[in-house]
Short mmCIF file of C-alpha atoms in Angstrom, two decimals:
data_model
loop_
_atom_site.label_atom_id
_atom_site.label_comp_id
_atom_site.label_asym_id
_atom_site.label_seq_id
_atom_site.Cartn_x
_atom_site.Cartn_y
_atom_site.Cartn_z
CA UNK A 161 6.04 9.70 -22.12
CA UNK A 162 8.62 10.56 -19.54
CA UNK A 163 8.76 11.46 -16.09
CA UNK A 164 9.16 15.03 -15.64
CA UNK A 165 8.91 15.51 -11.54
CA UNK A 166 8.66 13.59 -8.33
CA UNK A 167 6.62 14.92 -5.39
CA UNK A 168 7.70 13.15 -2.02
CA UNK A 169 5.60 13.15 0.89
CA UNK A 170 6.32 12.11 4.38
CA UNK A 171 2.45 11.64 6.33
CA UNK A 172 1.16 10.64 9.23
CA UNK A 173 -1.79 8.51 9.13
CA UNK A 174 -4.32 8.77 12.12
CA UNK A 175 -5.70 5.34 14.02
CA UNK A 176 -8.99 5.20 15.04
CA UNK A 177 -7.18 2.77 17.90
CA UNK A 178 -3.49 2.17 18.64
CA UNK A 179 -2.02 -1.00 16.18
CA UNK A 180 -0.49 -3.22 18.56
CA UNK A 181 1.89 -5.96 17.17
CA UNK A 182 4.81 -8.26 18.80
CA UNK A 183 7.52 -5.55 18.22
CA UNK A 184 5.75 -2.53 18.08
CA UNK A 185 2.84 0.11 18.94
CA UNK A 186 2.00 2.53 16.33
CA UNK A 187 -0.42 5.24 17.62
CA UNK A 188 -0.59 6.58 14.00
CA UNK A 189 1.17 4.80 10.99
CA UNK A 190 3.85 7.04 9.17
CA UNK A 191 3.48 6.51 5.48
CA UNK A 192 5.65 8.24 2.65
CA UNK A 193 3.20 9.09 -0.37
CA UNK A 194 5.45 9.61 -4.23
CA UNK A 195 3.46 11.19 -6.95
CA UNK A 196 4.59 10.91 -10.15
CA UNK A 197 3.42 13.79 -13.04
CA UNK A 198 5.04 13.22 -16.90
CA UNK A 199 5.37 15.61 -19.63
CA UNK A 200 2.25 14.35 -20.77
CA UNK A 201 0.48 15.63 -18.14
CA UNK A 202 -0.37 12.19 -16.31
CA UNK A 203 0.02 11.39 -12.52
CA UNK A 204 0.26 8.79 -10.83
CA UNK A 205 0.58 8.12 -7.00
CA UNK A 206 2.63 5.51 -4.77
CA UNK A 207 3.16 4.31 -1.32
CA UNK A 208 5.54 2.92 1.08
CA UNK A 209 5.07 1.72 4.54
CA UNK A 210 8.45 1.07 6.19
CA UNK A 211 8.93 -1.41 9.04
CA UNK A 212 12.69 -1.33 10.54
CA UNK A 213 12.18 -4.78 11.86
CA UNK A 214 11.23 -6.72 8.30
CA UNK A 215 13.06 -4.76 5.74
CA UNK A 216 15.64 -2.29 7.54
CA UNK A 217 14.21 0.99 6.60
CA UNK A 218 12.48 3.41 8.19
CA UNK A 219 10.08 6.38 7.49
CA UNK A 220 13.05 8.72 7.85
CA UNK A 221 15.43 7.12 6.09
CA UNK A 222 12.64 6.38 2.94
CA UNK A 223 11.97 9.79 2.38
CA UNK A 224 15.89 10.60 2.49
CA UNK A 225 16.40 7.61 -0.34
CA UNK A 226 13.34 8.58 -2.12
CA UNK A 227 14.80 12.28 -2.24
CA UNK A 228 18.73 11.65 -2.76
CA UNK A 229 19.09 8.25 -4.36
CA UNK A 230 16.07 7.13 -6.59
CA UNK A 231 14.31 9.80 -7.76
CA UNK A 232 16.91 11.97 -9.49
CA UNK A 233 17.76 9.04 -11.44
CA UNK A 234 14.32 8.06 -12.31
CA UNK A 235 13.63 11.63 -14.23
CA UNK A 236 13.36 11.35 -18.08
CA UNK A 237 12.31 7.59 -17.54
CA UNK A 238 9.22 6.69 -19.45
CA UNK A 239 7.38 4.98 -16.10
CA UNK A 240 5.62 2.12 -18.70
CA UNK A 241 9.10 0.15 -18.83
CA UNK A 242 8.63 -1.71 -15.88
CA UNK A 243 11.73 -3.66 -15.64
CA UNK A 244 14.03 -0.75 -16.63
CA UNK A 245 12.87 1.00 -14.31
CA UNK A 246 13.45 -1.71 -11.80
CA UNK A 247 16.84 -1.91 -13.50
CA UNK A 248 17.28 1.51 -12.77
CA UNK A 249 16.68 1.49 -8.77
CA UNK A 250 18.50 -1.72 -8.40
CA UNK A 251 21.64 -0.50 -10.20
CA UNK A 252 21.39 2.25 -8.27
CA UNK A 253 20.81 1.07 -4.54
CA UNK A 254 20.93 -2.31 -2.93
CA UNK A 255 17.68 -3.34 -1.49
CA UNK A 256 15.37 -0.66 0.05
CA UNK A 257 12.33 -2.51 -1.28
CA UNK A 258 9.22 -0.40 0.32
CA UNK A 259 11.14 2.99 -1.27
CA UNK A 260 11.02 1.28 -4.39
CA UNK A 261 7.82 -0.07 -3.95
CA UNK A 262 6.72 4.11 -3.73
CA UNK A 263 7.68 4.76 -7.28
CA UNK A 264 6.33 1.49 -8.88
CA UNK A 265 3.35 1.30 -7.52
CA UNK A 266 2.92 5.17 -8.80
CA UNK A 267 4.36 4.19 -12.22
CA UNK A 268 1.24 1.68 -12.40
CA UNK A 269 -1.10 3.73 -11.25
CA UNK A 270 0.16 6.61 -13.63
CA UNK A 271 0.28 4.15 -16.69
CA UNK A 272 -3.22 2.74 -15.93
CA UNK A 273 -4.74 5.87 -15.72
CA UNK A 274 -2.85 7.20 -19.21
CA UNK A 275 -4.16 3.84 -20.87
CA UNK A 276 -7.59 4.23 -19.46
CA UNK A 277 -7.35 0.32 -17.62
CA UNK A 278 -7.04 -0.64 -14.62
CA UNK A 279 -3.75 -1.70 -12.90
CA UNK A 280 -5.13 -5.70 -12.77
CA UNK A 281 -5.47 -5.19 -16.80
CA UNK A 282 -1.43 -4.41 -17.01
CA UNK A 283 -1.09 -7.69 -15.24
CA UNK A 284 -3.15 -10.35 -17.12
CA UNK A 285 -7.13 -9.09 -16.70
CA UNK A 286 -9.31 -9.78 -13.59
CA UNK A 287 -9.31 -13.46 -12.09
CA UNK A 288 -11.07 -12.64 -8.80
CA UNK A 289 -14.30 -10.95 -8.54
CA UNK A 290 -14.50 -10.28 -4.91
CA UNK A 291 -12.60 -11.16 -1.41
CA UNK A 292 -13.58 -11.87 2.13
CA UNK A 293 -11.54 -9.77 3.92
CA UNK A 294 -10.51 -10.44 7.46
CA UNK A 295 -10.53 -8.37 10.67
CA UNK A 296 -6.86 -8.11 12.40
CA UNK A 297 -7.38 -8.22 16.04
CA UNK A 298 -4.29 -5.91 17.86
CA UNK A 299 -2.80 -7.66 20.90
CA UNK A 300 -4.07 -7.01 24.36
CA UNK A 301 -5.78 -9.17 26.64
CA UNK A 302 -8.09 -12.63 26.37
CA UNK A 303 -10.93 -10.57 27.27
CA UNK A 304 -10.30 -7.71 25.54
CA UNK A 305 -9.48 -9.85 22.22
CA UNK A 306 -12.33 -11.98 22.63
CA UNK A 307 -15.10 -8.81 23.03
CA UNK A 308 -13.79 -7.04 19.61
CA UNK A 309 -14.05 -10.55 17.94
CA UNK A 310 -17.39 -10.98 19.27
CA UNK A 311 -18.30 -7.50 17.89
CA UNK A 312 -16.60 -7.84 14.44
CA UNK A 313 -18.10 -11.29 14.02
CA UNK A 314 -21.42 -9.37 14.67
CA UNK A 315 -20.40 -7.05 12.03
CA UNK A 316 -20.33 -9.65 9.39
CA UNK A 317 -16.66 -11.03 9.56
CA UNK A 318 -16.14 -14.30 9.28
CA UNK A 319 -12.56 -14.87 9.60
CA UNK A 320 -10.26 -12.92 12.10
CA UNK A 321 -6.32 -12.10 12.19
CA UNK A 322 -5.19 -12.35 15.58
CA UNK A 323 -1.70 -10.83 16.21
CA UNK A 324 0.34 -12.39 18.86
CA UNK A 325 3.99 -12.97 19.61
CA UNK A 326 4.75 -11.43 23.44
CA UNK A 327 4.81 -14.12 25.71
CA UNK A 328 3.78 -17.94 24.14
CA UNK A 329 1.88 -18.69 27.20
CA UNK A 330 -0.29 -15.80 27.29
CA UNK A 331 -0.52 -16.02 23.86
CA UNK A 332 -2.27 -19.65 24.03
CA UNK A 333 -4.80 -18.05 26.27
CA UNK A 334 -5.55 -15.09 24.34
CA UNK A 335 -6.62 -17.99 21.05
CA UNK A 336 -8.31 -19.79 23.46
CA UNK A 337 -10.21 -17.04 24.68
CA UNK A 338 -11.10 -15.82 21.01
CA UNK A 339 -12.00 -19.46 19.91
CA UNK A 340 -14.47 -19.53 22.71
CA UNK A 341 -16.27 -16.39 22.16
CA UNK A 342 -16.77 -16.70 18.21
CA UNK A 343 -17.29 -20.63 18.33
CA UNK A 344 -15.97 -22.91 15.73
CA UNK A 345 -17.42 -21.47 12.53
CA UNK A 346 -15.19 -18.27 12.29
CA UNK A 347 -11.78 -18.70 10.81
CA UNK A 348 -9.01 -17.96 13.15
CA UNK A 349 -5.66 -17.41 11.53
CA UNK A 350 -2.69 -16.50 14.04
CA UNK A 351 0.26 -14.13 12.85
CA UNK A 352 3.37 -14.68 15.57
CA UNK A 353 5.55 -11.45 13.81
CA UNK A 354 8.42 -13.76 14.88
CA UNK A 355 8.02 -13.53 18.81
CA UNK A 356 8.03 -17.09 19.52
CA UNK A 357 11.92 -17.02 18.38
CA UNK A 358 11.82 -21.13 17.29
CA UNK A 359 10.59 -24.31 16.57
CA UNK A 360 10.62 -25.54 19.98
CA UNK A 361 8.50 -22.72 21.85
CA UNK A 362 6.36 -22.69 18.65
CA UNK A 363 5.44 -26.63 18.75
CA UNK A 364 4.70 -26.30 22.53
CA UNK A 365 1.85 -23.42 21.75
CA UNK A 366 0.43 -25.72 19.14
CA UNK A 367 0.65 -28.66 21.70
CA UNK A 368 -1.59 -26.68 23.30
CA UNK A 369 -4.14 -25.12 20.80
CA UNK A 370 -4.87 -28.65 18.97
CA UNK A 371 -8.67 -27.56 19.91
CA UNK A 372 -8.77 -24.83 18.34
CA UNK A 373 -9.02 -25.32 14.93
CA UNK A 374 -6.84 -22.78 13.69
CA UNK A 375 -6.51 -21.83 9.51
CA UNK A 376 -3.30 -21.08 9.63
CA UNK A 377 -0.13 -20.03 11.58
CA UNK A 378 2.30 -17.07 10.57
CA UNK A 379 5.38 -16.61 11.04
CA UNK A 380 6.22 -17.80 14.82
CA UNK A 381 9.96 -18.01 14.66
CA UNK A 382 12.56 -15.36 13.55
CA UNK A 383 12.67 -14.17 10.00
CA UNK A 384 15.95 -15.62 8.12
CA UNK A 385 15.04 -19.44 10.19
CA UNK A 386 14.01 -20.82 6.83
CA UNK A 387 14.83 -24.48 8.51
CA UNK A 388 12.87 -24.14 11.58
CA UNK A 389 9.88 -23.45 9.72
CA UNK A 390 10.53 -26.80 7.61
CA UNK A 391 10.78 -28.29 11.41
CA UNK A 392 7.30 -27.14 12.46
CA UNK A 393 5.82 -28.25 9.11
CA UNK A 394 7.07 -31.58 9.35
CA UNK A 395 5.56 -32.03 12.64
CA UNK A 396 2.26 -30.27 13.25
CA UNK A 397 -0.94 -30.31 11.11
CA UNK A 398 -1.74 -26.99 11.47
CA UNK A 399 -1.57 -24.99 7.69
CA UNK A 400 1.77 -22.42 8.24
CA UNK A 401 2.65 -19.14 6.33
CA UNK A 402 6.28 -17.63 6.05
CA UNK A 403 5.64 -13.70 6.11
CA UNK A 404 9.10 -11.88 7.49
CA UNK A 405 10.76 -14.25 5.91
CA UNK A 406 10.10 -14.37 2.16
CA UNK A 407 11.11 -10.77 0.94
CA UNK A 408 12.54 -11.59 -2.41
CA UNK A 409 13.32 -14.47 -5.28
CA UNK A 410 16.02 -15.59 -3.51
CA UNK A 411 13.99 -16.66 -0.11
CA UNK A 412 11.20 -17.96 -2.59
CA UNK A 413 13.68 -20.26 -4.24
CA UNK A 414 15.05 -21.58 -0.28
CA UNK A 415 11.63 -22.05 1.04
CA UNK A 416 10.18 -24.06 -2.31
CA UNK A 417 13.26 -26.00 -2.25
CA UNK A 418 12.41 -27.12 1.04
CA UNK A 419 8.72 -27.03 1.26
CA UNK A 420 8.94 -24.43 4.39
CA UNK A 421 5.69 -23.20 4.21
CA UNK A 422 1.45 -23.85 3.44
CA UNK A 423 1.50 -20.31 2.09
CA UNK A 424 3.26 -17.52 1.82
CA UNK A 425 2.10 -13.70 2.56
CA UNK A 426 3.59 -11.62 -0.19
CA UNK A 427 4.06 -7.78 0.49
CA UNK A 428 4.68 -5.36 -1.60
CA UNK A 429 6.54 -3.26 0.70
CA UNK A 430 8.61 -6.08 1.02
CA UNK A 431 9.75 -7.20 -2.18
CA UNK A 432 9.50 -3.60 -3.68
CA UNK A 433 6.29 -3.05 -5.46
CA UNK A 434 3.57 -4.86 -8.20
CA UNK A 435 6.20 -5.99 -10.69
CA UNK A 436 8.77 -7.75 -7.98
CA UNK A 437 5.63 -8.93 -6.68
CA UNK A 438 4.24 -10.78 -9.83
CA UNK A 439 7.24 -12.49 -9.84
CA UNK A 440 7.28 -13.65 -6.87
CA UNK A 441 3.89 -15.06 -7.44
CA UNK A 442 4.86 -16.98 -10.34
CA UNK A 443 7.08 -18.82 -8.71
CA UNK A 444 4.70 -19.67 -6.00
CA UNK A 445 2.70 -20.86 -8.79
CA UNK A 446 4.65 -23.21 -10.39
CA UNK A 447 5.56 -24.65 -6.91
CA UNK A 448 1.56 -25.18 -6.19
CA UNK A 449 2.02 -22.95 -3.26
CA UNK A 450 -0.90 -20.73 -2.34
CA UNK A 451 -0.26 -17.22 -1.99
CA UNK A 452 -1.79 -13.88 0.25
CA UNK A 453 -1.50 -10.54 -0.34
CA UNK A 454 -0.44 -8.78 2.76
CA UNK A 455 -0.02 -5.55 4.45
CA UNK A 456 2.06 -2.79 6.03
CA UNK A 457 -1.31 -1.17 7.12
CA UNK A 458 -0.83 1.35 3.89
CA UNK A 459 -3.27 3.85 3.05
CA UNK A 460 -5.91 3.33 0.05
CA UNK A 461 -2.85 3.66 -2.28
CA UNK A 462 -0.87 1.17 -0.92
CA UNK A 463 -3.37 -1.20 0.06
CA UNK A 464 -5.36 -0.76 -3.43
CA UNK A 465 -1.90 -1.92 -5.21
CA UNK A 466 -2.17 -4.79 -3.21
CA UNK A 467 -5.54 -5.59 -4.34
CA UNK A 468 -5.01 -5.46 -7.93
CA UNK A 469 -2.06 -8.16 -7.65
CA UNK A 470 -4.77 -10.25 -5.51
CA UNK A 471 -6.98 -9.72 -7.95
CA UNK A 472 -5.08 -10.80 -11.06
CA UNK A 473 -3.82 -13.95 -9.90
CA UNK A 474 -5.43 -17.47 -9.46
CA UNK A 475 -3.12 -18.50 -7.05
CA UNK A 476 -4.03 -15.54 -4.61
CA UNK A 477 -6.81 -17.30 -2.03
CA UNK A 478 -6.85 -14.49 0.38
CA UNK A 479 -5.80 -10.93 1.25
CA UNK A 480 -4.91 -8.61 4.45
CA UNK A 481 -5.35 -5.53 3.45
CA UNK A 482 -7.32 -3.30 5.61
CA UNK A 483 -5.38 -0.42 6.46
CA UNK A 484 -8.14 2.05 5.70
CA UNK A 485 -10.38 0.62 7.70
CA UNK A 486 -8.20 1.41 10.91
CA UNK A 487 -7.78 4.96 9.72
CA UNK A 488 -9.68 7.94 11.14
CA UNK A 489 -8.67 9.70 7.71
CA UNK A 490 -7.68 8.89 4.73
CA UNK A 491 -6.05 10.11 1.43
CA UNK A 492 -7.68 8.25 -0.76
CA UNK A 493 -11.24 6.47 -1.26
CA UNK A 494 -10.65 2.84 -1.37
CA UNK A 495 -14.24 1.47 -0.52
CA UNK A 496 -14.61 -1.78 1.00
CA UNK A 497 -18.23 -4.25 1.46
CA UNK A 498 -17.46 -5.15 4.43
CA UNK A 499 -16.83 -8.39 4.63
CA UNK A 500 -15.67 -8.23 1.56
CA UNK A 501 -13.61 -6.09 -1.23
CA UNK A 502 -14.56 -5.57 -4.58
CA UNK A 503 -12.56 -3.64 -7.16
CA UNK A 504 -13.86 -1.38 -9.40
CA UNK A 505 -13.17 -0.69 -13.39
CA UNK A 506 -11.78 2.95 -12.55
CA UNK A 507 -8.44 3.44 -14.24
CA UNK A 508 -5.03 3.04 -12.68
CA UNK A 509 -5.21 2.15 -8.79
CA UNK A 510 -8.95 3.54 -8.83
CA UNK A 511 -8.57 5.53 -5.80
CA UNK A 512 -8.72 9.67 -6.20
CA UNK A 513 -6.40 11.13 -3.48
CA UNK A 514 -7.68 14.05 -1.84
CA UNK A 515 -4.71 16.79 -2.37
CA UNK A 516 -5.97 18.61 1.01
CA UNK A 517 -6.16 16.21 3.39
CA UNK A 518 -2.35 14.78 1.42
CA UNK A 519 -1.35 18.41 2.27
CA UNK A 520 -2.66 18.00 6.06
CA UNK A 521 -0.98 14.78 6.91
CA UNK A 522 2.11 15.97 5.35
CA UNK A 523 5.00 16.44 7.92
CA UNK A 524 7.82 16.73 5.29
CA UNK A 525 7.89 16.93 1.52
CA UNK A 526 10.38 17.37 -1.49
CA UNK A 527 9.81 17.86 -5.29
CA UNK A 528 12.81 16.12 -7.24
CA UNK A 529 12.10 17.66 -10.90
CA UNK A 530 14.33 18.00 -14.40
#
């Protein structure tokens, strides 16, 4: 089996409401969608969500690596050898993890659907049967926060996101607000995406939300400050999670040196795709420390590679992945229980893309081919 041509697609996907995070405002989430076809007829599809502020790369400059760099190189490859084709991408560019988290996750989802398994079978069989997913509240203000968590906790939710990070002050009184409103049964975990800079603006907002109970804090300080989130650790009991700042092996190996972090959110976009992403979890494994699945806000693709990693591994005890929940349309057909996720036994990824809404959403596109 060997790859014969590369389709690469460059899509806008629509919000139902505007994503609104520390460092950005996306009013629709641009996505670049690979699909792999062999010459035995098998195709497979892959996504990447690029984020200029975690990883460097943006939508533009995806596609244009996608088109010029990896994909030549990748035709004639049989897409089952994993780590060759790893190999192949790393030899070939430095870094650039969600572009090569495109083809791999479409290599799995190809090779799953040729072997008739699903992609958690390629990676040691189902441990999980189902996940509580959580709701990710956008930033805006106390009120506002507080009446969609009221409403999603109606809807069945029992643990809520709540993205922060713009000013530390405000930011204590938009948890507050939220705690209030839902009471002290809902989970409330807090994602920072950095804005609180450092340990000292950080240990003053959890001065000041010891009442709240929360499950965890992400990422509060800036990305590559390995040692300031050993400092917060050390000195509050509140659980934390290093996000931004874990991308590869080599962050892995600094932060279980040093016991930075609770937990760590693994991305895919961020370490490049299912098989960097096992890895990663391995190590978090023999460390003892817990892992979550993240997200980029991908489309069913995306967010259904995600899954299957969550879904393989023991030491996965939650997941973020709710991207298609926030979309007004879709390519694919993840389908979610809300609260929960549940995978089904449908080869590869187990999503069908829809060619004509693909071909809808499509702003640019390329076909690299032998």
């Amino acid at each position: 089996m060997k790859i014969t041509s590369i389709d690469v697609y460059g899509i806008q996907l629509p919000l139902f409401e505007p994503f609104v995070i520390s460092y950005a405002s996306y009013d629709s989430m641009p996505s670049i969608i690979v699909k792999i076809t062999t010459d035995k007829g098998h195709v497979g599809y892959g996504e990447g969500v690029a984020d200029e502020h975690v990883t460097g790369e943006s939508w533009e400059s995806t596609f244009a690596v996608l088109q010029h760099t990896l994909a030549p190189k990748l035709i004639g490859e049989n897409p089952a050898n994993f780590e060759k084709i790893h190999e192949v991408m790393d030899k070939e560019i430095y870094g650039v993890p969600t572009a090569k988290a495109a083809i791999d996750i479409a290599c799995y989802d190809l090779v799953g659907k040729a072997l008739g398994v699903p992609v958690y079978q390629l990676l040691g069989g189902r441990y999980h049967e189902e996940f509580p997913i959580t709701h990710v509240l956008s930033i805006a203000s106390p009120e506002e926060m507080a009446n969609e968590a009221e409403n999603r906790v109606f809807e069945g939710y029992r643990s809520l996101k709540m993205k922060v990070g713009t000013d530390m002050r405000k930011d204590v009184e938009r948890i507050q607000a939220v705690r209030e409103r839902v009471g002290d049964e809902i989970a409330i975990r807090v994602d920072v995406n950095q804005g609180w800079k450092n340990s000292s603006t950080t240990l003053q907002a959890l001065g000041r939300l010891e009442q709240c109970g929360l499950d965890w804090l992400e990422q509060p300080v800036l990305a590559d400050d390995i040692d300031a989130m050993v400092e917060i650790k050390s000195k509050t009991s509140v659980p934390t999670m290093i996000d931004e700042g874990l991308r590869g092996p080599r962050e892995m190996r600094e932060i279980i040196a040093k016991r930075a972090a609770d937990k760590v959110n693994i991305k895919l976009m961020k370490c490049g795709g299912i098989y960097p992403a096992m890895k990663l979890a391995h190590m978090a494994e023999m460390a003892g420390i817990e892992c979550q699945i993240g997200s980029m806000v991908e489309s069913s693709v995306g967010s259904a590679a995600g899954f299957h990693v969550a879904f393989s591994k023991r030491i996965m005890t939650s997941v973020e992945l709710t991207g298609p929940l926030k979309f007004s349309e879709d390519i694919g057909d993840l389908k979610y229980d809300v609260p929960f996720i549940r995978l089904t036994e449908q080869p590869g990824l187990g999503v069908t893309v829809d060619e004509r809404v693909l071909e809808k959403l499509t702003v640019m596109r390329e076909r690299i081919a032998k």
